[in-house]
Amino acid sequence: MTVTDSEATSVTRVHCASRPIAFGSTIGLYAEAREGMRPSGLAVLLLNPWGIEEMCTRRFYRILAERLSGIGVASLRFDYSGTVNSLDETACERGLSVWQEQVATAAETLKGLSGARSLVFLGQGIGASLALLLADQAPKPDAVALLAPVLKGRAYLRELSLYSRLIDDGLGIRPELRDNAAGSIAGLRMPRAVADDLRRLDLTQLEIDAKPNVFFADRPGLESDPTLRNQLEASGCRLRAMAFSGYDALVSNPLNQEIPDTVIGELIDWVESLPHYRSERMLPRTRPMPVASVRSRSIRETSVRFGPDARLYGILCEPIETFAGVTAVILTTAYDHAAGWGRSSVELARELAMAGVASLRFDSAGVGDSPPVSGRRKQVLYDEAQVGDVALARDFLDAHGTGGRAILIGRCSGAYVAFRSVLADPRWESCILVNPVAFRWRFRGLPKTLKSYLKNALDPESLRRLWAGDLDLGAVTRNISMRLVDRMAGRLSSVFAPAKPLTQLTRQVHRDFQVLADRQMPLAIVYTEGDEGQEMFRVNFGDAGEKLSAYPNVRLHLFPDADHNLTPLPSRERLIELAKDEALALGASSHKNASHGAEALRQSI
């Protein structure tokens, strides 16, 4: 993970998370001009791309909003219907026009909140296409920033299909379990009507009567980008163009993404150069509602900020009618934001709410919409400091009145944080760990299995990265050594000296499990069959998990036909059913204990 100058700059100051607001059935995040800065006469509306590109740009947009705030420019970002955290799933049946209507509503909302008379529409991917499509419609933007815009919808859908196959191949998903619908990728299904509209999209044929200022960052090697750029310039638009350097490193994988500092710097400079930037003519401002909530017939979702300086952002999902007295806290994984891989956390939260279980999904510091914290490691994965963020989430639930009984749910690195959190804080009454790689951390960086290391040793890209100095050879060597020791430790631990630290670590893991057994805290461990996380699990508990028999509070579940991320829908549905069972069982035990206590009190009177 490369930490950029933009992120490093933001770490030196304390940022609160952006302010949640609601308009219509949509929740957005509003970032006002930083305190002490003169508010600018223009504001920026940030428009999302689609799919895994959105997941990878979430943090990029948050950093960009913080940088804009630092020069006195307010901004607003939000999710379209049928995407990310949007609640209204049916509106997008009318296609791309619904997203266009939401952009217009968001623009009016931003003008009201900021008092700015002028707007900039800034979008990436599909978001850039929407910015250009709406350049002639009210409320008209005075400037548009186009980052790698989708110009020809058919070509874009073909590209998505190819990229989706590459991701599924990399995850090892069987062909019959893949989602081959148009526009679908990494467990995310594009609304069908939106995909239909995209097939007809061709911005190279678009004529714009308005002549906005344009910032254009084109994807290197994409032929249609220079074509549109030349058209805009010929039509009289004042254009600043640059190659989108770092595009692939930004959008390929949220785990290894690199924030494009050069693009951010150019964007900030361009905004400051716009005529309306220094305008002092402002509109009357509206006050945001104190609570940002949206609701359907059965659930209510509220965007919240909590923790010191309101620095953590999350979404509270609650049942409108019957509450089972249990709240689940759903942790982020790696740099996937709170919606989860393939919107899995959103699906889980809403299914739990319909069963009467409330939930809080939130971004840890430095992930998604929660800014980083000064003094912490910039690499947030497997960082014990995240345990503090989980404790703040529990504090928030207790203060909010939804604490009651609480269950903690995490996958991969989120599972590690969940396990360390329940050990550190006895307020948690249950826990579900999905594909945990380890229960105590001893690696440098993110380790691979021995099989993966051997495969990558012959991979030309890995060799190129090693030659360029992009791989930490010391960390790789140390992790491979540990994996080899792991293989031998079980049989040779009594005579093989290098295995002693591992056997000591295993004893520590068993002590941790005994702590939870003494508390009688239910612990569910889920592995997808063949997952690499089982390598360390077998070291700790035996090839078949036989050593778990010492802990009656622990249940092991094996999910077939799934990858590490639980991308196929059937595997996500299995996890949802397991989470419902665990949460409702926790609620039932609470009710039973309360009934026994009440009966004992009556008998004593």
Coordinates of C-alpha atoms in Angstrom, one line a residue:
M1 CA 0.0 0.0 0.0
T2 CA 1.5 3.3 -1.1
V3 CA 0.7 6.2 1.2
T4 CA 0.5 9.4 -0.8
D5 CA 1.4 13.0 0.0
S6 CA -2.3 13.9 0.0
E7 CA -3.0 11.3 2.7
A8 CA 0.1 12.1 4.7
T9 CA -0.9 15.8 4.7
S10 CA -4.4 15.0 6.0
V11 CA -2.9 12.8 8.8
T12 CA -1.0 15.8 10.3
R13 CA -4.3 17.5 11.1
V14 CA -7.5 16.2 12.8
H15 CA -10.4 16.0 10.4
C16 CA -13.9 15.2 11.4
A17 CA -15.9 13.1 8.9
S18 CA -18.0 15.0 6.5
R19 CA -21.5 16.0 7.6
P20 CA -24.3 13.4 6.7
I21 CA -27.3 15.0 5.1
A22 CA -30.5 13.5 3.6
F23 CA -32.4 14.7 0.5
G24 CA -35.3 12.7 -0.9
S25 CA -34.5 9.1 -0.4
T26 CA -30.7 9.8 -0.6
I27 CA -28.0 10.3 2.0
G28 CA -25.1 12.4 1.1
L29 CA -21.9 13.7 2.8
Y30 CA -21.4 17.4 2.9
A31 CA -18.0 19.0 3.5
E32 CA -18.1 22.7 4.2
A33 CA -15.3 25.2 3.9
R34 CA -12.8 24.6 6.7
E35 CA -13.1 26.8 9.8
G36 CA -11.1 30.0 9.4
M37 CA -11.3 29.9 5.6
R38 CA -13.3 32.4 3.6
P39 CA -16.1 30.4 1.9
S40 CA -15.8 30.4 -1.9
G41 CA -18.5 31.5 -4.2
L42 CA -18.4 28.1 -5.9
A43 CA -19.0 24.5 -4.6
V44 CA -18.2 21.1 -6.1
L45 CA -20.6 18.2 -6.6
L46 CA -18.7 14.9 -6.7
L47 CA -20.3 12.2 -8.9
N48 CA -19.4 8.6 -8.4
P49 CA -18.2 6.1 -10.9
W50 CA -19.7 2.6 -11.0
G51 CA -18.8 -0.7 -9.4
I52 CA -15.3 -1.6 -8.2
E53 CA -14.1 1.7 -9.6
E54 CA -16.5 3.4 -7.1
M55 CA -15.1 1.3 -4.2
C56 CA -11.5 2.2 -5.2
T57 CA -12.3 6.0 -5.5
R58 CA -14.2 6.3 -2.2
R59 CA -11.1 7.3 -0.3
F60 CA -9.9 9.4 -3.2
Y61 CA -13.1 11.4 -3.1
R62 CA -12.9 11.9 0.7
I63 CA -9.3 13.2 0.3
L64 CA -10.4 15.5 -2.5
A65 CA -13.3 16.8 -0.4
E66 CA -10.8 17.5 2.4
R67 CA -8.4 19.4 0.1
L68 CA -11.3 21.4 -1.3
S69 CA -12.5 22.3 2.2
G70 CA -8.9 23.5 2.9
I71 CA -9.2 26.2 0.1
G72 CA -12.7 27.3 1.2
V73 CA -14.7 25.2 -1.3
A74 CA -17.7 23.2 0.0
S75 CA -18.5 19.9 -1.6
L76 CA -21.2 17.2 -1.6
R77 CA -21.0 13.5 -2.6
F78 CA -23.8 10.9 -2.6
D79 CA -24.8 7.4 -3.9
Y80 CA -27.1 6.9 -6.8
S81 CA -30.2 4.7 -6.5
G82 CA -29.3 1.0 -6.6
T83 CA -25.7 1.6 -5.6
V84 CA -23.5 1.6 -2.4
N85 CA -25.6 2.8 0.5
S86 CA -28.6 4.1 -1.4
L87 CA -31.9 2.9 0.1
D88 CA -34.2 3.3 -2.9
E89 CA -33.6 0.1 -5.0
T90 CA -36.7 0.5 -7.3
A91 CA -36.2 4.0 -8.6
C92 CA -33.4 2.9 -10.9
E93 CA -35.8 0.8 -12.9
R94 CA -36.3 4.0 -14.9
G95 CA -32.7 3.9 -16.0
L96 CA -30.0 6.5 -16.2
S97 CA -32.6 9.3 -16.1
V98 CA -33.1 8.6 -12.4
W99 CA -29.4 9.2 -11.7
Q100 CA -29.6 12.4 -13.7
E101 CA -32.5 13.6 -11.6
Q102 CA -30.7 12.8 -8.4
V103 CA -27.7 14.8 -9.6
A104 CA -29.9 17.8 -10.2
T105 CA -31.5 17.5 -6.8
A106 CA -28.0 17.1 -5.2
A107 CA -26.8 20.2 -7.0
E108 CA -29.7 22.3 -5.7
T109 CA -29.1 20.9 -2.2
L110 CA -25.4 21.8 -2.4
K111 CA -26.2 25.4 -3.4
G112 CA -28.6 25.7 -0.5
L113 CA -26.2 24.4 2.1
S114 CA -23.1 26.2 0.9
G115 CA -24.6 29.5 -0.3
A116 CA -22.5 29.2 -3.4
R117 CA -23.9 30.7 -6.6
S118 CA -21.7 28.7 -8.9
L119 CA -21.2 24.9 -9.2
V120 CA -18.5 22.5 -10.5
F121 CA -19.6 19.0 -11.5
L122 CA -16.7 16.7 -10.9
G123 CA -17.1 13.0 -11.9
Q124 CA -15.1 9.9 -12.7
G125 CA -16.2 7.2 -15.1
I126 CA -20.0 7.2 -15.3
G127 CA -20.0 10.2 -12.9
A128 CA -18.0 12.2 -15.5
S129 CA -20.5 11.2 -18.2
L130 CA -23.4 12.5 -16.1
A131 CA -21.5 15.7 -15.5
L132 CA -21.2 16.3 -19.2
L133 CA -24.8 15.2 -20.0
L134 CA -26.1 17.7 -17.5
A135 CA -23.9 20.6 -18.5
D136 CA -26.9 22.1 -20.4
Q137 CA -29.6 21.4 -17.8
A138 CA -30.6 23.4 -14.8
P139 CA -29.0 23.9 -12.4
K140 CA -26.2 24.4 -14.9
P141 CA -22.6 23.9 -13.7
D142 CA -20.2 26.7 -14.5
A143 CA -17.4 24.2 -14.8
V144 CA -17.1 20.4 -15.2
A145 CA -14.2 18.1 -14.3
L146 CA -14.1 14.9 -16.3
L147 CA -11.9 12.2 -14.9
A148 CA -11.6 9.2 -17.3
P149 CA -15.2 9.7 -18.6
V150 CA -17.2 6.9 -20.1
L151 CA -17.8 8.1 -23.6
K152 CA -19.2 5.1 -25.5
G153 CA -21.5 2.9 -23.3
R154 CA -21.2 -0.2 -25.4
A155 CA -17.4 -0.2 -25.3
Y156 CA -17.6 0.4 -21.5
L157 CA -19.9 -2.5 -20.9
R158 CA -17.6 -4.8 -22.9
E159 CA -14.7 -3.6 -20.9
L160 CA -16.6 -4.2 -17.7
S161 CA -17.4 -7.8 -18.9
L162 CA -13.8 -8.5 -19.6
Y163 CA -12.6 -7.0 -16.3
S164 CA -15.3 -8.9 -14.4
R165 CA -14.1 -12.2 -15.9
L166 CA -10.5 -11.4 -14.9
I167 CA -11.6 -10.7 -11.3
D168 CA -13.7 -13.9 -11.1
D169 CA -10.7 -15.9 -12.5
G170 CA -8.4 -14.3 -10.0
L171 CA -10.9 -15.2 -7.2
G172 CA -11.3 -18.7 -8.4
I173 CA -15.1 -18.4 -8.8
R174 CA -16.6 -21.3 -10.8
P175 CA -18.3 -20.3 -14.1
E176 CA -21.8 -21.4 -13.0
L177 CA -21.6 -19.1 -9.9
R178 CA -20.6 -16.0 -11.8
D179 CA -23.0 -13.1 -12.5
N180 CA -22.8 -12.4 -16.2
A181 CA -25.5 -9.7 -16.3
A182 CA -24.5 -6.6 -18.3
G183 CA -22.4 -4.2 -16.2
S184 CA -22.1 -6.6 -13.2
I185 CA -18.7 -6.9 -11.6
A186 CA -17.2 -8.2 -8.3
G187 CA -20.6 -9.1 -6.9
L188 CA -22.1 -5.8 -7.9
R189 CA -25.1 -5.9 -10.3
M190 CA -25.7 -2.9 -12.4
P191 CA -29.5 -2.0 -12.6
R192 CA -30.7 -3.5 -15.9
A193 CA -32.4 -0.3 -17.1
V194 CA -29.1 1.6 -16.5
A195 CA -27.2 -0.9 -18.5
D196 CA -29.8 -0.6 -21.3
D197 CA -29.4 3.2 -21.4
L198 CA -25.6 2.9 -21.4
R199 CA -25.7 0.8 -24.6
R200 CA -27.1 3.9 -26.3
L201 CA -24.7 6.4 -24.8
D202 CA -22.2 8.0 -27.1
L203 CA -20.8 11.3 -25.8
T204 CA -18.6 11.8 -28.9
Q205 CA -21.8 12.8 -30.6
L206 CA -23.0 15.1 -27.8
E207 CA -23.4 18.8 -28.6
I208 CA -23.3 21.3 -25.7
D209 CA -24.7 24.8 -26.1
A210 CA -23.2 25.9 -22.8
K211 CA -19.5 26.6 -22.8
P212 CA -18.4 25.6 -19.3
N213 CA -14.8 25.6 -18.1
V214 CA -13.6 22.0 -18.5
F215 CA -10.9 20.0 -16.7
F216 CA -10.2 16.8 -18.6
A217 CA -8.0 13.9 -17.4
D218 CA -8.1 11.3 -20.1
R219 CA -7.1 7.7 -19.7
P220 CA -3.8 7.1 -21.4
G221 CA -4.2 4.9 -24.5
L222 CA -8.0 5.5 -24.8
E223 CA -8.5 6.8 -28.3
S224 CA -12.0 8.4 -27.8
D225 CA -10.8 10.7 -25.0
P226 CA -8.6 12.9 -27.2
T227 CA -11.5 13.0 -29.7
L228 CA -14.0 14.5 -27.2
R229 CA -11.3 16.7 -25.8
N230 CA -10.7 18.2 -29.2
Q231 CA -14.5 18.6 -29.8
L232 CA -14.9 20.5 -26.5
E233 CA -12.0 22.8 -27.3
A234 CA -13.3 23.5 -30.8
S235 CA -16.8 24.3 -29.4
G236 CA -15.4 27.2 -27.4
C237 CA -14.9 25.5 -23.9
R238 CA -12.0 26.7 -21.9
L239 CA -10.1 23.5 -21.5
R240 CA -7.4 22.3 -19.2
A241 CA -6.3 18.8 -20.2
M242 CA -3.9 16.2 -18.7
A243 CA -3.3 12.5 -18.8
F244 CA -4.8 10.7 -15.9
S245 CA -1.5 9.4 -14.6
G246 CA -2.0 6.7 -12.0
Y247 CA -5.4 5.7 -13.2
D248 CA -4.8 2.0 -13.2
A249 CA -3.0 2.1 -9.8
L250 CA -6.1 3.9 -8.4
V251 CA -8.9 1.7 -9.7
S252 CA -7.5 -1.8 -10.0
N253 CA -7.8 -3.0 -6.4
P254 CA -8.8 -1.1 -3.2
L255 CA -6.2 -3.1 -1.2
N256 CA -3.2 -1.8 -3.2
Q257 CA -4.5 1.5 -4.6
E258 CA -2.4 4.6 -4.9
I259 CA -4.0 8.0 -4.6
P260 CA -3.1 10.1 -7.7
D261 CA -1.5 13.1 -6.1
T262 CA -0.7 14.8 -9.4
V263 CA -4.3 14.8 -10.4
I264 CA -5.5 16.1 -7.1
G265 CA -2.9 18.9 -7.2
E266 CA -4.0 19.9 -10.8
L267 CA -7.6 19.8 -9.8
I268 CA -7.1 22.1 -6.8
D269 CA -5.1 24.5 -8.9
W270 CA -7.8 24.5 -11.6
V271 CA -10.6 25.2 -9.1
E272 CA -8.6 28.1 -7.7
S273 CA -8.2 29.5 -11.2
L274 CA -11.9 29.5 -12.0
P275 CA -13.5 33.0 -12.2
H276 CA -16.1 32.3 -9.5
Y277 CA -13.7 30.9 -6.9
R278 CA -13.0 34.3 -5.3
S279 CA -16.6 35.6 -5.6
E280 CA -18.0 37.1 -2.4
R281 CA -21.6 37.1 -3.6
M282 CA -23.3 34.4 -1.7
L283 CA -26.9 33.0 -1.5
P284 CA -28.7 32.6 1.8
R285 CA -27.7 29.3 3.4
T286 CA -30.0 26.6 4.6
R287 CA -29.2 24.6 7.8
P288 CA -28.8 20.9 7.4
M289 CA -31.3 18.7 9.4
P290 CA -29.8 17.5 12.6
V291 CA -30.5 13.8 11.7
A292 CA -29.8 12.4 8.3
S293 CA -32.3 9.5 7.9
V294 CA -34.1 7.7 5.1
R295 CA -36.6 4.9 5.4
S296 CA -38.5 2.2 3.6
R297 CA -41.6 0.4 4.9
S298 CA -39.6 -1.9 7.2
I299 CA -36.2 -0.3 7.9
R300 CA -34.7 3.1 8.7
E301 CA -31.1 4.1 8.0
T302 CA -29.3 7.0 9.6
S303 CA -25.9 8.3 8.7
V304 CA -23.9 9.1 11.8
R305 CA -20.6 10.5 13.0
F306 CA -19.1 9.4 16.3
G307 CA -15.9 9.2 18.3
P308 CA -13.5 12.1 19.2
D309 CA -13.9 15.0 16.8
A310 CA -16.8 13.1 15.1
R311 CA -14.1 11.4 13.0
L312 CA -15.7 8.1 12.3
Y313 CA -18.5 7.7 9.8
G314 CA -21.1 4.9 9.8
I315 CA -24.7 4.0 9.0
L316 CA -27.1 2.8 11.6
C317 CA -29.7 0.4 10.2
E318 CA -32.8 -0.2 12.4
P319 CA -36.0 -2.1 12.1
I320 CA -39.1 0.2 12.2
E321 CA -41.4 -2.2 14.0
T322 CA -40.1 -5.1 16.2
F323 CA -36.6 -4.8 17.7
A324 CA -35.1 -8.1 18.9
G325 CA -32.9 -6.3 21.4
V326 CA -29.7 -7.1 19.5
T327 CA -27.4 -4.9 17.4
A328 CA -24.7 -6.1 15.0
V329 CA -21.6 -4.1 14.3
I330 CA -20.3 -4.9 10.8
L331 CA -16.6 -4.1 10.3
T332 CA -14.8 -3.1 7.1
T333 CA -12.4 -5.4 5.4
A334 CA -9.0 -4.0 4.1
Y335 CA -9.9 -0.8 2.3
D336 CA -13.4 -1.9 1.2
H337 CA -15.6 0.8 2.6
A338 CA -18.7 0.3 4.9
A339 CA -20.9 -1.0 2.0
G340 CA -18.7 -4.0 1.8
W341 CA -17.4 -6.1 -1.1
G342 CA -20.3 -6.5 -3.6
R343 CA -22.5 -4.4 -1.2
S344 CA -22.4 -7.5 1.1
S345 CA -22.5 -5.3 4.3
V346 CA -25.5 -3.4 3.0
E347 CA -27.3 -6.6 2.2
L348 CA -26.5 -8.1 5.6
A349 CA -27.6 -5.0 7.5
R350 CA -30.9 -4.8 5.8
E351 CA -31.7 -8.5 6.0
L352 CA -30.9 -8.3 9.7
A353 CA -33.2 -5.3 10.2
M354 CA -36.1 -7.1 8.5
A355 CA -35.5 -9.8 11.1
G356 CA -35.6 -7.3 13.9
V357 CA -31.9 -6.9 14.4
A358 CA -30.3 -3.4 14.3
S359 CA -26.8 -2.9 12.9
L360 CA -24.0 -0.3 12.6
R361 CA -21.6 -0.5 9.6
F362 CA -18.8 2.0 9.7
D363 CA -15.4 2.9 8.2
S364 CA -12.4 2.6 10.5
A365 CA -10.0 5.6 10.5
G366 CA -8.3 5.9 7.2
V367 CA -10.8 3.7 5.4
G368 CA -13.6 5.0 3.0
D369 CA -15.3 8.1 4.5
S370 CA -13.5 8.2 7.8
P371 CA -10.3 10.3 7.8
P372 CA -7.0 8.9 9.2
V373 CA -5.7 9.7 12.7
S374 CA -2.4 11.4 13.5
G375 CA 0.2 9.2 15.0
R376 CA -1.2 5.9 13.7
R377 CA 0.5 3.6 11.2
K378 CA -0.6 4.7 7.7
Q379 CA -1.1 1.0 6.8
V380 CA -4.3 0.3 8.6
L381 CA -4.5 -3.4 7.9
Y382 CA -4.0 -5.7 11.0
D383 CA -3.3 -2.6 13.1
E384 CA -4.3 -3.1 16.8
A385 CA -5.3 0.6 16.8
Q386 CA -8.5 -0.4 15.0
V387 CA -9.6 -2.1 18.2
G388 CA -10.0 1.4 19.6
D389 CA -12.3 2.3 16.7
V390 CA -14.5 -0.7 17.5
A391 CA -14.7 0.3 21.1
L392 CA -15.9 3.8 20.0
A393 CA -18.6 2.1 18.0
R394 CA -19.8 0.2 21.1
D395 CA -19.7 3.4 23.1
F396 CA -21.9 5.1 20.4
L397 CA -24.4 2.2 20.5
D398 CA -24.6 2.4 24.3
A399 CA -25.1 6.1 24.2
H400 CA -27.6 5.9 21.3
G401 CA -29.7 3.3 23.3
T402 CA -29.3 0.4 20.9
G403 CA -26.4 -1.2 22.8
G404 CA -28.4 -3.9 24.5
R405 CA -26.8 -7.1 23.4
A406 CA -24.3 -6.8 20.6
I407 CA -22.6 -9.1 18.1
L408 CA -19.5 -8.2 16.2
I409 CA -19.0 -9.4 12.6
G410 CA -15.9 -9.2 10.5
R411 CA -14.3 -10.9 7.4
C412 CA -10.5 -11.3 6.7
S413 CA -8.7 -8.4 8.3
G414 CA -12.0 -7.3 9.8
A415 CA -12.3 -10.8 11.4
Y416 CA -8.9 -10.3 13.0
V417 CA -10.0 -6.9 14.4
A418 CA -13.2 -8.4 15.6
F419 CA -11.4 -11.2 17.4
R420 CA -9.0 -8.8 19.1
S421 CA -11.9 -6.5 20.0
V422 CA -14.0 -9.1 21.8
L423 CA -10.9 -10.1 23.8
A424 CA -10.2 -6.6 24.8
D425 CA -13.8 -5.5 25.6
P426 CA -16.2 -7.9 27.5
R427 CA -19.2 -5.8 26.4
W428 CA -19.4 -7.8 23.2
E429 CA -21.7 -10.9 23.7
S430 CA -21.2 -12.7 20.4
C431 CA -18.9 -12.7 17.4
I432 CA -18.8 -14.1 13.8
L433 CA -15.4 -14.4 12.1
V434 CA -15.3 -15.0 8.3
N435 CA -12.1 -16.3 6.7
P436 CA -9.7 -15.0 9.4
V437 CA -6.1 -15.3 8.2
A438 CA -4.8 -15.3 11.8
F439 CA -5.8 -14.8 15.4
R440 CA -2.5 -13.2 16.5
W441 CA -0.4 -11.3 13.9
R442 CA 3.3 -12.0 13.3
F443 CA 3.8 -11.3 9.6
R444 CA 5.2 -8.2 7.9
G445 CA 2.7 -6.8 5.5
L446 CA 0.1 -9.1 4.0
P447 CA 1.3 -12.7 3.6
K448 CA 0.4 -15.1 0.9
T449 CA 0.3 -18.9 1.0
L450 CA 3.3 -20.9 0.0
K451 CA 1.5 -21.9 -3.2
S452 CA 0.9 -18.3 -4.1
Y453 CA 4.6 -17.3 -3.4
L454 CA 5.8 -20.1 -5.6
K455 CA 3.4 -19.1 -8.4
N456 CA 4.4 -15.4 -8.2
A457 CA 8.1 -16.3 -8.3
L458 CA 7.7 -17.1 -12.0
D459 CA 5.3 -14.2 -12.7
P460 CA 6.9 -11.5 -15.0
E461 CA 4.9 -8.8 -13.3
S462 CA 6.2 -9.8 -9.8
L463 CA 9.7 -9.9 -11.2
R464 CA 9.2 -6.4 -12.7
R465 CA 7.9 -5.0 -9.3
L466 CA 10.9 -6.6 -7.5
W467 CA 13.4 -5.1 -9.9
A468 CA 11.7 -1.7 -9.6
G469 CA 11.9 -1.9 -5.8
D470 CA 8.1 -2.0 -5.4
L471 CA 8.2 -5.3 -3.4
D472 CA 9.7 -5.5 0.1
L473 CA 12.1 -8.4 -0.5
G474 CA 12.9 -8.6 3.3
A475 CA 9.2 -9.0 4.2
V476 CA 8.6 -11.6 1.4
T477 CA 11.6 -13.6 2.6
R478 CA 10.5 -13.5 6.2
N479 CA 7.0 -14.5 5.4
I480 CA 8.1 -17.4 3.3
S481 CA 10.4 -18.6 6.1
M482 CA 7.4 -18.4 8.5
R483 CA 5.2 -20.4 6.1
L484 CA 7.9 -23.1 5.8
V485 CA 8.2 -23.3 9.6
D486 CA 4.4 -23.5 9.9
R487 CA 4.5 -26.6 7.7
M488 CA 7.1 -28.4 9.9
A489 CA 6.0 -27.1 13.3
G490 CA 3.3 -29.5 14.0
R491 CA 5.5 -32.6 13.7
L492 CA 8.9 -31.2 14.8
S493 CA 8.0 -28.6 17.5
S494 CA 9.7 -30.6 20.2
V495 CA 13.1 -30.8 18.4
F496 CA 12.9 -28.1 15.7
A497 CA 14.2 -24.8 17.4
P498 CA 12.7 -22.4 14.8
A499 CA 9.2 -23.8 15.5
K500 CA 9.3 -22.8 19.1
P501 CA 8.0 -19.2 18.5
L502 CA 5.2 -20.7 16.5
T503 CA 4.2 -23.2 19.2
Q504 CA 4.4 -20.4 21.7
L505 CA 2.1 -18.3 19.5
T506 CA -0.3 -21.2 19.2
R507 CA -0.4 -21.5 23.0
Q508 CA -1.3 -17.8 23.2
V509 CA -4.1 -18.3 20.7
H510 CA -5.5 -21.1 22.8
R511 CA -5.3 -18.9 25.9
D512 CA -7.3 -16.3 24.0
F513 CA -9.9 -18.8 23.1
Q514 CA -10.1 -20.0 26.7
V515 CA -10.8 -16.4 27.8
L516 CA -13.9 -16.4 25.5
A517 CA -14.9 -19.9 26.6
D518 CA -14.8 -18.8 30.2
R519 CA -17.1 -15.9 29.3
Q520 CA -19.4 -18.4 27.5
M521 CA -19.4 -16.0 24.5
P522 CA -20.7 -17.6 21.3
L523 CA -18.0 -17.5 18.6
A524 CA -18.8 -18.6 15.0
I525 CA -15.9 -19.2 12.7
V526 CA -16.6 -19.4 9.0
Y527 CA -14.2 -20.5 6.3
T528 CA -14.9 -20.9 2.6
E529 CA -13.6 -24.3 1.5
G530 CA -10.0 -24.0 0.4
D531 CA -9.5 -20.5 1.8
E532 CA -5.9 -19.6 2.4
G533 CA -6.8 -18.5 6.0
Q534 CA -7.2 -22.1 6.9
E535 CA -3.4 -22.6 6.7
M536 CA -2.8 -20.8 10.0
F537 CA -6.1 -22.2 11.4
R538 CA -4.8 -25.7 10.9
V539 CA -1.5 -24.9 12.7
N540 CA -3.5 -23.7 15.7
F541 CA -6.4 -26.2 15.8
G542 CA -5.5 -29.2 13.7
D543 CA -6.2 -30.2 10.1
A544 CA -9.9 -30.9 10.8
G545 CA -10.2 -28.3 13.6
E546 CA -10.3 -31.1 16.2
K547 CA -8.7 -29.0 18.9
L548 CA -11.7 -26.7 18.9
S549 CA -13.5 -29.4 20.9
A550 CA -11.9 -27.9 24.0
Y551 CA -14.1 -24.8 23.5
P552 CA -17.9 -25.6 23.6
N553 CA -18.7 -21.9 22.8
V554 CA -17.1 -22.2 19.3
R555 CA -18.8 -23.4 16.1
L556 CA -16.9 -24.0 12.9
H557 CA -18.8 -23.5 9.6
L558 CA -17.4 -24.5 6.1
F559 CA -19.0 -22.7 3.1
P560 CA -18.7 -24.5 -0.2
D561 CA -18.4 -22.9 -3.7
A562 CA -17.2 -19.5 -2.6
D563 CA -14.1 -17.3 -2.7
H564 CA -12.4 -15.4 0.1
N565 CA -14.7 -12.4 -0.4
L566 CA -17.9 -14.4 -0.6
T567 CA -18.6 -12.9 -4.0
P568 CA -21.2 -15.5 -5.2
L569 CA -24.7 -14.6 -4.0
P570 CA -25.5 -18.0 -2.5
S571 CA -22.5 -17.7 -0.1
R572 CA -23.6 -14.2 1.0
E573 CA -27.1 -15.6 1.6
R574 CA -25.6 -18.3 3.8
L575 CA -23.7 -15.8 5.9
I576 CA -26.9 -13.7 6.2
E577 CA -28.8 -16.7 7.5
L578 CA -26.0 -17.6 9.9
A579 CA -25.9 -14.0 11.2
K580 CA -29.7 -14.0 11.7
D581 CA -29.5 -17.2 13.7
E582 CA -26.7 -16.0 15.9
A583 CA -28.2 -12.6 16.5
L584 CA -31.7 -13.9 17.2
A585 CA -30.3 -16.7 19.5
L586 CA -28.5 -14.0 21.4
G587 CA -31.7 -12.0 21.7
A588 CA -33.6 -15.1 22.8
S589 CA -31.1 -15.9 25.5
S590 CA -31.3 -12.3 26.8
H591 CA -35.1 -12.6 27.0
K592 CA -34.8 -15.9 28.7
N593 CA -32.3 -14.6 31.3
A594 CA -34.5 -11.5 31.9
S595 CA -37.6 -13.8 32.4
H596 CA -35.7 -16.0 34.9
G597 CA -34.5 -12.9 36.7
A598 CA -38.0 -11.5 36.9
E599 CA -39.3 -14.8 38.2
A600 CA -36.6 -15.0 40.9
L601 CA -37.5 -11.5 42.0
R602 CA -41.2 -12.3 42.3
Q603 CA -40.4 -15.4 44.4
S604 CA -38.2 -13.4 46.7
I605 CA -40.9 -10.8 47.4

